Amino acid sequence: QEFRERSLLPVAMAGIQNAKMNNGTDHPLIGFGTYKIGFVPASSNTANQPGHSPDQDPAEIIKEAIEVGYRYIDCAQFYGNEKMVGTAIKASGVPRKDLFIASKVWGDKIYEGEDAVRQQFERTVSDLGCEYLDLYLVHWPVPGKHVACYKVLEQLLQEGRVRAIGVSNYTIEDYQELQKEMKVKPVVNQIEINPFLYRKKTIDFFQKEGVLLQSYRALRQGKGLDDPRIRSVAEKHGKTAAQVLGRWCVQKGIVVVAKTVKRERMLENLGVFDFTLDESDVSTLDGMTTPDTIEEYRALYFKCIVRDTPLEKAPPEHHTVTLD
């Protein structure tokens, strides 16, 4: 294992490439996700599954990710661990200006309105030990509430409390609703993107809009890595299945949010910048999405836009959204 880590380290430390956001600033093409590290939200779809073994110090996991080269740290109110992330950031010794720290405001505060969103922002920056955030997102487009929330983010941007603002889990229709009233275009939309859920129409729309896409579950939380189609591409390039999934995203200009609690995997996930998938590889991976996975996405979307809000008990009628 030690030899493998040494062999991976030069690739990892060679430098993470950047994408350009529509505000003219750089965004690292790969980041470290902090979901389920040290805390699992009660309303999580996998609330009974801890994100790491009991003997692991969660703050040390995040500190280790920074040490091996991650600079974009993906956080959220919902993750319930921002104070722990702040401890890890401080312990890492990496200057704040060298980090790209993002967070998201959750549905309960979005539903409650402006004061709640502002209070949550103050708690987030306090817990993270930061005076500002590089990026702040609306986590889910809560019906009837998300546009007002985004306007608060626009105010925080104007006040210099955040460097950039964006959205997460927005469909084309959610964005079009926001577009009618927004003053500042979102720099990013964070959604699930991987070969098993490749919503090409949605991806093309946001990329044409100049909205950078971030992918969570880019590596499918380790599920599907044994798929023979992915394995075949990996063997062809002398890479791992996880690296193939990461490369597939970055080659499309999509930011990867990678999550793992193992140092070896942290290093492995960074190794996506030293090879290129050819047309046949991309074609194979592009063709893996099935109607079942699209239906799973639809069910999750309508569940999550009202999760932890009073709308759960009386959800609004499902509106039309582009699923593919």
mmCIF file of C-alpha atoms in Angstrom:
data_model
loop_
_atom_site.group_PDB
_atom_site.id
_atom_site.type_symbol
_atom_site.label_atom_id
_atom_site.label_comp_id
_atom_site.label_asym_id
_atom_site.label_seq_id
_atom_site.Cartn_x
_atom_site.Cartn_y
_atom_site.Cartn_z
ATOM 1 C CA GLN A 1 0.000 0.000 0.000
ATOM 2 C CA GLU A 2 2.847 2.399 0.877
ATOM 3 C CA PHE A 3 4.438 1.799 -2.530
ATOM 4 C CA ARG A 4 1.098 2.384 -4.266
ATOM 5 C CA GLU A 5 0.621 5.680 -2.407
ATOM 6 C CA ARG A 6 4.104 6.815 -3.401
ATOM 7 C CA SER A 7 3.404 5.962 -7.024
ATOM 8 C CA LEU A 8 0.145 7.914 -6.944
ATOM 9 C CA LEU A 9 1.486 10.958 -5.135
ATOM 10 C CA PRO A 10 3.385 12.573 -8.052
ATOM 11 C CA VAL A 11 0.223 12.381 -10.172
ATOM 12 C CA ALA A 12 -1.891 13.879 -7.383
ATOM 13 C CA MET A 13 0.521 16.677 -6.557
ATOM 14 C CA ALA A 14 1.175 17.501 -10.223
ATOM 15 C CA GLY A 15 -1.701 19.949 -9.935
ATOM 16 C CA ILE A 16 -5.446 19.902 -10.241
ATOM 17 C CA GLN A 17 -6.620 21.608 -13.405
ATOM 18 C CA ASN A 18 -9.221 24.372 -13.267
ATOM 19 C CA ALA A 19 -12.414 25.245 -15.083
ATOM 20 C CA LYS A 20 -13.401 28.863 -15.684
ATOM 21 C CA MET A 21 -16.648 30.116 -14.137
ATOM 22 C CA ASN A 22 -18.825 32.746 -15.793
ATOM 23 C CA ASN A 23 -17.545 35.371 -13.330
ATOM 24 C CA GLY A 24 -14.062 34.955 -14.791
ATOM 25 C CA THR A 25 -12.545 33.086 -11.842
ATOM 26 C CA ASP A 26 -11.131 29.572 -11.650
ATOM 27 C CA HIS A 27 -12.806 26.550 -10.108
ATOM 28 C CA PRO A 28 -10.774 23.357 -9.397
ATOM 29 C CA LEU A 29 -11.982 20.497 -11.605
ATOM 30 C CA ILE A 30 -11.935 18.050 -8.710
ATOM 31 C CA GLY A 31 -12.883 18.562 -5.092
ATOM 32 C CA PHE A 32 -13.367 16.674 -1.850
ATOM 33 C CA GLY A 33 -16.902 15.948 -0.660
ATOM 34 C CA THR A 34 -17.579 16.003 3.089
ATOM 35 C CA TYR A 35 -21.032 14.358 3.171
ATOM 36 C CA LYS A 36 -21.415 11.705 5.900
ATOM 37 C CA ILE A 37 -17.997 12.369 7.403
ATOM 38 C CA GLY A 38 -18.499 12.608 11.165
ATOM 39 C CA PHE A 39 -22.278 12.985 10.898
ATOM 40 C CA VAL A 40 -25.133 11.343 9.017
ATOM 41 C CA PRO A 41 -28.308 13.495 8.683
ATOM 42 C CA ALA A 42 -31.454 11.901 10.097
ATOM 43 C CA SER A 43 -33.371 12.484 6.849
ATOM 44 C CA SER A 44 -30.596 11.067 4.689
ATOM 45 C CA ASN A 45 -31.596 8.283 2.310
ATOM 46 C CA THR A 46 -28.900 6.186 4.019
ATOM 47 C CA ALA A 47 -29.260 7.434 7.592
ATOM 48 C CA ASN A 48 -28.345 4.055 9.049
ATOM 49 C CA GLN A 49 -25.066 3.798 7.152
ATOM 50 C CA PRO A 50 -22.094 5.611 8.736
ATOM 51 C CA GLY A 51 -19.657 7.163 6.303
ATOM 52 C CA HIS A 52 -16.530 5.725 7.919
ATOM 53 C CA SER A 53 -15.367 3.252 10.547
ATOM 54 C CA PRO A 54 -15.729 4.199 14.252
ATOM 55 C CA ASP A 55 -11.955 4.249 14.789
ATOM 56 C CA GLN A 56 -11.426 7.005 12.205
ATOM 57 C CA ASP A 57 -11.191 10.636 13.344
ATOM 58 C CA PRO A 58 -13.487 12.484 10.904
ATOM 59 C CA ALA A 59 -11.584 15.780 11.191
ATOM 60 C CA GLU A 60 -8.378 13.900 10.406
ATOM 61 C CA ILE A 61 -9.977 12.456 7.248
ATOM 62 C CA ILE A 62 -10.698 15.959 5.933
ATOM 63 C CA LYS A 63 -7.269 17.243 6.977
ATOM 64 C CA GLU A 64 -5.689 14.329 5.126
ATOM 65 C CA ALA A 65 -7.617 15.200 1.965
ATOM 66 C CA ILE A 66 -6.179 18.718 2.087
ATOM 67 C CA GLU A 67 -2.687 17.332 2.728
ATOM 68 C CA VAL A 68 -2.745 15.096 -0.364
ATOM 69 C CA GLY A 69 -3.751 17.989 -2.611
ATOM 70 C CA TYR A 70 -7.473 18.777 -2.517
ATOM 71 C CA ARG A 71 -8.196 22.500 -2.419
ATOM 72 C CA TYR A 72 -11.915 22.601 -3.278
ATOM 73 C CA ILE A 73 -13.786 21.459 -0.170
ATOM 74 C CA ASP A 74 -17.504 20.822 -0.723
ATOM 75 C CA CYS A 75 -19.615 21.451 2.388
ATOM 76 C CA ALA A 76 -23.282 21.972 3.264
ATOM 77 C CA GLN A 77 -25.559 22.869 6.154
ATOM 78 C CA PHE A 78 -27.297 19.503 5.634
ATOM 79 C CA TYR A 79 -24.063 17.582 6.190
ATOM 80 C CA GLY A 80 -24.078 18.718 9.832
ATOM 81 C CA ASN A 81 -20.290 18.718 10.140
ATOM 82 C CA GLU A 82 -19.098 22.186 9.151
ATOM 83 C CA LYS A 83 -17.525 22.861 12.562
ATOM 84 C CA MET A 84 -15.505 19.666 12.127
ATOM 85 C CA VAL A 85 -14.499 20.753 8.620
ATOM 86 C CA GLY A 86 -13.412 24.093 10.065
ATOM 87 C CA THR A 87 -11.229 22.298 12.609
ATOM 88 C CA ALA A 88 -9.611 20.278 9.818
ATOM 89 C CA ILE A 89 -9.013 23.361 7.659
ATOM 90 C CA LYS A 90 -7.297 25.132 10.534
ATOM 91 C CA ALA A 91 -5.192 22.090 11.386
ATOM 92 C CA SER A 92 -4.087 21.668 7.765
ATOM 93 C CA GLY A 93 -2.046 24.863 7.882
ATOM 94 C CA VAL A 94 -2.964 25.670 4.265
ATOM 95 C CA PRO A 95 -3.616 29.412 3.855
ATOM 96 C CA ARG A 96 -7.273 30.348 3.363
ATOM 97 C CA LYS A 97 -6.493 32.060 0.052
ATOM 98 C CA ASP A 98 -5.264 28.742 -1.357
ATOM 99 C CA LEU A 99 -8.541 26.942 -0.607
ATOM 100 C CA PHE A 100 -11.848 26.968 -2.475
ATOM 101 C CA ILE A 101 -14.552 26.468 0.146
ATOM 102 C CA ALA A 102 -18.170 25.955 -0.881
ATOM 103 C CA SER A 103 -21.341 25.406 1.116
ATOM 104 C CA LYS A 104 -25.077 25.080 0.537
ATOM 105 C CA VAL A 105 -28.162 26.247 2.417
ATOM 106 C CA TRP A 106 -30.692 23.481 3.108
ATOM 107 C CA GLY A 107 -34.410 23.273 2.389
ATOM 108 C CA ASP A 108 -35.618 24.035 5.921
ATOM 109 C CA LYS A 109 -33.929 27.449 5.926
ATOM 110 C CA ILE A 110 -34.870 28.077 2.292
ATOM 111 C CA TYR A 111 -38.502 27.510 3.251
ATOM 112 C CA GLU A 112 -38.281 29.757 6.352
ATOM 113 C CA GLY A 113 -37.073 32.735 4.329
ATOM 114 C CA GLU A 114 -34.522 35.542 4.243
ATOM 115 C CA ASP A 115 -33.709 35.870 7.945
ATOM 116 C CA ALA A 116 -33.240 32.119 8.318
ATOM 117 C CA VAL A 117 -30.986 31.965 5.253
ATOM 118 C CA ARG A 118 -28.837 34.829 6.556
ATOM 119 C CA GLN A 119 -28.603 33.284 10.026
ATOM 120 C CA GLN A 120 -27.588 29.966 8.538
ATOM 121 C CA PHE A 121 -24.922 31.645 6.420
ATOM 122 C CA GLU A 122 -23.453 33.287 9.530
ATOM 123 C CA ARG A 123 -23.407 29.941 11.312
ATOM 124 C CA THR A 124 -21.734 28.268 8.325
ATOM 125 C CA VAL A 125 -18.889 30.782 8.058
ATOM 126 C CA SER A 126 -18.449 30.718 11.847
ATOM 127 C CA ASP A 127 -18.307 26.912 11.953
ATOM 128 C CA LEU A 128 -15.913 26.759 9.002
ATOM 129 C CA GLY A 129 -13.731 29.470 10.535
ATOM 130 C CA CYS A 130 -13.926 31.549 7.362
ATOM 131 C CA GLU A 131 -14.752 35.212 6.910
ATOM 132 C CA TYR A 132 -16.090 34.476 3.440
ATOM 133 C CA LEU A 133 -17.073 31.567 1.203
ATOM 134 C CA ASP A 134 -15.749 31.046 -2.290
ATOM 135 C CA LEU A 135 -19.110 29.645 -3.335
ATOM 136 C CA TYR A 136 -22.582 29.453 -1.747
ATOM 137 C CA LEU A 137 -25.422 27.431 -3.254
ATOM 138 C CA VAL A 138 -29.181 26.891 -2.955
ATOM 139 C CA HIS A 139 -29.113 23.163 -2.128
ATOM 140 C CA TRP A 140 -32.549 22.217 -3.595
ATOM 141 C CA PRO A 141 -35.133 24.314 -5.471
ATOM 142 C CA VAL A 142 -37.837 24.335 -2.773
ATOM 143 C CA PRO A 143 -41.123 25.127 -4.594
ATOM 144 C CA GLY A 144 -42.252 28.717 -4.153
ATOM 145 C CA LYS A 145 -39.221 29.546 -2.002
ATOM 146 C CA HIS A 146 -35.970 29.004 -3.887
ATOM 147 C CA VAL A 147 -36.056 32.234 -5.930
ATOM 148 C CA ALA A 148 -36.349 34.366 -2.776
ATOM 149 C CA CYS A 149 -33.475 32.396 -1.250
ATOM 150 C CA TYR A 150 -31.291 33.040 -4.273
ATOM 151 C CA LYS A 151 -31.957 36.762 -3.923
ATOM 152 C CA VAL A 152 -30.453 36.589 -0.420
ATOM 153 C CA LEU A 153 -27.380 34.964 -1.944
ATOM 154 C CA GLU A 154 -27.199 37.832 -4.432
ATOM 155 C CA GLN A 155 -27.183 40.249 -1.471
ATOM 156 C CA LEU A 156 -24.397 38.298 0.247
ATOM 157 C CA LEU A 157 -22.422 38.477 -2.990
ATOM 158 C CA GLN A 158 -22.916 42.238 -3.207
ATOM 159 C CA GLU A 159 -21.843 42.581 0.431
ATOM 160 C CA GLY A 160 -18.611 40.675 -0.264
ATOM 161 C CA ARG A 161 -19.458 37.815 2.078
ATOM 162 C CA VAL A 162 -19.288 35.283 -0.756
ATOM 163 C CA ARG A 163 -17.128 35.311 -3.872
ATOM 164 C CA ALA A 164 -19.619 33.463 -6.078
ATOM 165 C CA ILE A 165 -23.153 32.043 -5.899
ATOM 166 C CA GLY A 166 -24.953 29.205 -7.574
ATOM 167 C CA VAL A 167 -27.559 26.488 -7.375
ATOM 168 C CA SER A 168 -27.766 22.751 -6.861
ATOM 169 C CA ASN A 169 -30.168 20.094 -8.129
ATOM 170 C CA TYR A 170 -31.876 22.554 -10.489
ATOM 171 C CA THR A 171 -33.706 21.259 -13.512
ATOM 172 C CA ILE A 172 -33.983 23.339 -16.676
ATOM 173 C CA GLU A 173 -37.422 24.484 -15.504
ATOM 174 C CA ASP A 174 -36.163 25.521 -12.046
ATOM 175 C CA TYR A 175 -33.441 27.585 -13.678
ATOM 176 C CA GLN A 176 -35.905 29.226 -16.066
ATOM 177 C CA GLU A 177 -38.106 30.182 -13.116
ATOM 178 C CA LEU A 178 -35.098 31.727 -11.384
ATOM 179 C CA GLN A 179 -33.930 33.404 -14.588
ATOM 180 C CA LYS A 180 -37.014 35.636 -14.645
ATOM 181 C CA GLU A 181 -35.948 37.378 -11.432
ATOM 182 C CA MET A 182 -32.221 36.863 -10.930
ATOM 183 C CA LYS A 183 -29.776 39.740 -11.252
ATOM 184 C CA VAL A 184 -26.650 37.571 -11.173
ATOM 185 C CA LYS A 185 -26.339 34.365 -13.190
ATOM 186 C CA PRO A 186 -25.402 31.301 -11.085
ATOM 187 C CA VAL A 187 -21.807 30.262 -11.651
ATOM 188 C CA VAL A 188 -22.559 26.582 -11.037
ATOM 189 C CA ASN A 189 -25.295 23.985 -10.789
ATOM 190 C CA GLN A 190 -24.342 20.924 -8.742
ATOM 191 C CA ILE A 191 -26.242 17.821 -9.838
ATOM 192 C CA GLU A 192 -25.647 14.089 -9.992
ATOM 193 C CA ILE A 193 -23.752 13.212 -13.168
ATOM 194 C CA ASN A 194 -22.168 9.879 -14.038
ATOM 195 C CA PRO A 195 -22.523 7.375 -16.894
ATOM 196 C CA PHE A 196 -25.432 5.720 -15.063
ATOM 197 C CA LEU A 197 -27.275 9.060 -14.898
ATOM 198 C CA TYR A 198 -26.214 11.031 -17.954
ATOM 199 C CA ARG A 199 -28.944 13.625 -18.552
ATOM 200 C CA LYS A 200 -27.508 14.990 -21.773
ATOM 201 C CA LYS A 201 -30.291 17.472 -22.578
ATOM 202 C CA THR A 202 -29.974 19.052 -19.127
ATOM 203 C CA ILE A 203 -26.173 19.092 -19.229
ATOM 204 C CA ASP A 204 -26.130 20.668 -22.710
ATOM 205 C CA PHE A 205 -28.615 23.327 -21.588
ATOM 206 C CA PHE A 206 -26.570 24.486 -18.605
ATOM 207 C CA GLN A 207 -23.286 24.391 -20.468
ATOM 208 C CA LYS A 208 -24.767 26.541 -23.242
ATOM 209 C CA GLU A 209 -25.993 28.930 -20.530
ATOM 210 C CA GLY A 210 -22.413 29.228 -19.285
ATOM 211 C CA VAL A 211 -23.266 27.604 -15.956
ATOM 212 C CA LEU A 212 -20.470 25.282 -14.809
ATOM 213 C CA LEU A 213 -21.695 21.858 -13.731
ATOM 214 C CA GLN A 214 -20.444 20.146 -10.589
ATOM 215 C CA SER A 215 -21.126 16.430 -10.237
ATOM 216 C CA TYR A 216 -21.877 14.758 -6.957
ATOM 217 C CA ARG A 217 -21.934 10.949 -6.997
ATOM 218 C CA ALA A 218 -19.571 11.222 -9.961
ATOM 219 C CA LEU A 219 -17.999 7.992 -8.696
ATOM 220 C CA ARG A 220 -21.394 6.491 -7.794
ATOM 221 C CA GLN A 221 -20.286 6.096 -4.152
ATOM 222 C CA GLY A 222 -18.290 3.096 -5.347
ATOM 223 C CA LYS A 223 -21.336 1.376 -6.822
ATOM 224 C CA GLY A 224 -21.050 0.203 -10.394
ATOM 225 C CA LEU A 225 -17.262 0.153 -10.422
ATOM 226 C CA ASP A 226 -17.390 -3.532 -11.307
ATOM 227 C CA ASP A 227 -19.485 -2.889 -14.412
ATOM 228 C CA PRO A 228 -17.655 -4.733 -17.223
ATOM 229 C CA ARG A 229 -17.977 -1.768 -19.601
ATOM 230 C CA ILE A 230 -16.190 0.515 -17.154
ATOM 231 C CA ARG A 231 -13.655 -2.187 -16.272
ATOM 232 C CA SER A 232 -12.842 -2.668 -19.955
ATOM 233 C CA VAL A 233 -12.109 1.037 -20.459
ATOM 234 C CA ALA A 234 -10.049 1.112 -17.260
ATOM 235 C CA GLU A 235 -7.914 -1.865 -18.300
ATOM 236 C CA LYS A 236 -7.366 -0.338 -21.723
ATOM 237 C CA HIS A 237 -5.821 2.784 -20.151
ATOM 238 C CA GLY A 238 -4.113 1.121 -17.182
ATOM 239 C CA LYS A 239 -6.375 3.064 -14.827
ATOM 240 C CA THR A 240 -8.924 2.232 -12.154
ATOM 241 C CA ALA A 241 -12.677 2.288 -12.689
ATOM 242 C CA ALA A 242 -12.994 5.310 -10.388
ATOM 243 C CA GLN A 243 -10.395 7.195 -12.434
ATOM 244 C CA VAL A 244 -12.309 6.415 -15.629
ATOM 245 C CA LEU A 245 -15.519 7.847 -14.126
ATOM 246 C CA GLY A 246 -13.662 10.953 -12.942
ATOM 247 C CA ARG A 247 -11.968 11.419 -16.299
ATOM 248 C CA TRP A 248 -15.287 11.050 -18.126
ATOM 249 C CA CYS A 249 -16.577 14.065 -16.173
ATOM 250 C CA VAL A 250 -13.547 16.345 -16.387
ATOM 251 C CA GLN A 251 -13.151 15.606 -20.096
ATOM 252 C CA LYS A 252 -16.660 17.041 -20.508
ATOM 253 C CA GLY A 253 -15.691 20.118 -18.453
ATOM 254 C CA ILE A 254 -17.679 18.915 -15.436
ATOM 255 C CA VAL A 255 -16.307 19.358 -11.903
ATOM 256 C CA VAL A 256 -15.979 16.140 -9.895
ATOM 257 C CA VAL A 257 -16.890 16.073 -6.202
ATOM 258 C CA ALA A 258 -15.115 12.945 -4.994
ATOM 259 C CA LYS A 259 -15.723 11.478 -1.560
ATOM 260 C CA THR A 260 -13.749 8.812 0.239
ATOM 261 C CA VAL A 261 -12.374 8.283 3.733
ATOM 262 C CA LYS A 262 -9.288 6.344 2.605
ATOM 263 C CA ARG A 263 -6.012 8.090 1.825
ATOM 264 C CA GLU A 264 -5.185 5.705 -1.019
ATOM 265 C CA ARG A 265 -8.533 6.439 -2.670
ATOM 266 C CA MET A 266 -8.051 10.195 -2.172
ATOM 267 C CA LEU A 267 -4.846 9.950 -4.171
ATOM 268 C CA GLU A 268 -6.367 7.611 -6.738
ATOM 269 C CA ASN A 269 -9.314 9.934 -7.396
ATOM 270 C CA LEU A 270 -6.949 12.787 -8.230
ATOM 271 C CA GLY A 271 -5.312 10.778 -11.010
ATOM 272 C CA VAL A 272 -7.579 11.897 -13.838
ATOM 273 C CA PHE A 273 -5.445 14.480 -15.617
ATOM 274 C CA ASP A 274 -2.772 12.296 -17.214
ATOM 275 C CA PHE A 275 -4.842 10.328 -19.744
ATOM 276 C CA THR A 276 -7.625 10.893 -22.275
ATOM 277 C CA LEU A 277 -10.641 8.772 -23.128
ATOM 278 C CA ASP A 278 -11.042 8.204 -26.858
ATOM 279 C CA GLU A 279 -14.281 8.497 -28.815
ATOM 280 C CA SER A 280 -15.200 4.832 -28.417
ATOM 281 C CA ASP A 281 -14.644 5.026 -24.647
ATOM 282 C CA VAL A 282 -16.846 8.099 -24.345
ATOM 283 C CA SER A 283 -19.508 6.564 -26.558
ATOM 284 C CA THR A 284 -19.618 3.453 -24.390
ATOM 285 C CA LEU A 285 -19.908 5.437 -21.151
ATOM 286 C CA ASP A 286 -22.440 7.871 -22.620
ATOM 287 C CA GLY A 287 -24.760 4.987 -23.437
ATOM 288 C CA MET A 288 -25.116 3.439 -19.978
ATOM 289 C CA THR A 289 -28.128 5.373 -18.638
ATOM 290 C CA THR A 290 -31.373 3.390 -18.465
ATOM 291 C CA PRO A 291 -35.051 4.382 -18.041
ATOM 292 C CA ASP A 292 -34.892 2.908 -14.522
ATOM 293 C CA THR A 293 -32.159 5.286 -13.392
ATOM 294 C CA ILE A 294 -34.037 8.241 -14.884
ATOM 295 C CA GLU A 295 -37.124 7.170 -12.924
ATOM 296 C CA GLU A 296 -35.061 6.851 -9.726
ATOM 297 C CA TYR A 297 -33.823 10.401 -10.311
ATOM 298 C CA ARG A 298 -37.378 11.683 -10.812
ATOM 299 C CA ALA A 299 -38.561 10.131 -7.535
ATOM 300 C CA LEU A 300 -35.562 11.494 -5.625
ATOM 301 C CA TYR A 301 -35.977 14.985 -7.064
ATOM 302 C CA PHE A 302 -39.617 15.318 -5.995
ATOM 303 C CA LYS A 303 -38.785 13.918 -2.566
ATOM 304 C CA CYS A 304 -35.847 16.222 -1.930
ATOM 305 C CA ILE A 305 -37.308 19.542 -3.068
ATOM 306 C CA VAL A 306 -39.692 19.369 -0.078
ATOM 307 C CA ARG A 307 -37.529 17.375 2.381
ATOM 308 C CA ASP A 308 -37.357 18.782 5.930
ATOM 309 C CA THR A 309 -40.000 21.420 5.133
ATOM 310 C CA PRO A 310 -43.748 21.626 5.918
ATOM 311 C CA LEU A 311 -44.324 20.840 2.227
ATOM 312 C CA GLU A 312 -43.489 17.185 2.978
ATOM 313 C CA LYS A 313 -46.913 16.769 4.591
ATOM 314 C CA ALA A 314 -48.748 18.504 1.766
ATOM 315 C CA PRO A 315 -46.452 18.377 -1.271
ATOM 316 C CA PRO A 316 -47.406 20.573 -4.213
ATOM 317 C CA GLU A 317 -48.547 18.935 -7.397
ATOM 318 C CA HIS A 318 -45.602 17.623 -9.383
ATOM 319 C CA HIS A 319 -44.617 20.162 -11.994
ATOM 320 C CA THR A 320 -43.213 19.252 -15.374
ATOM 321 C CA VAL A 321 -39.444 18.874 -15.399
ATOM 322 C CA THR A 322 -36.945 17.761 -18.013
ATOM 323 C CA LEU A 323 -35.616 14.446 -16.779
ATOM 324 C CA ASP A 324 -33.058 13.678 -19.448
#
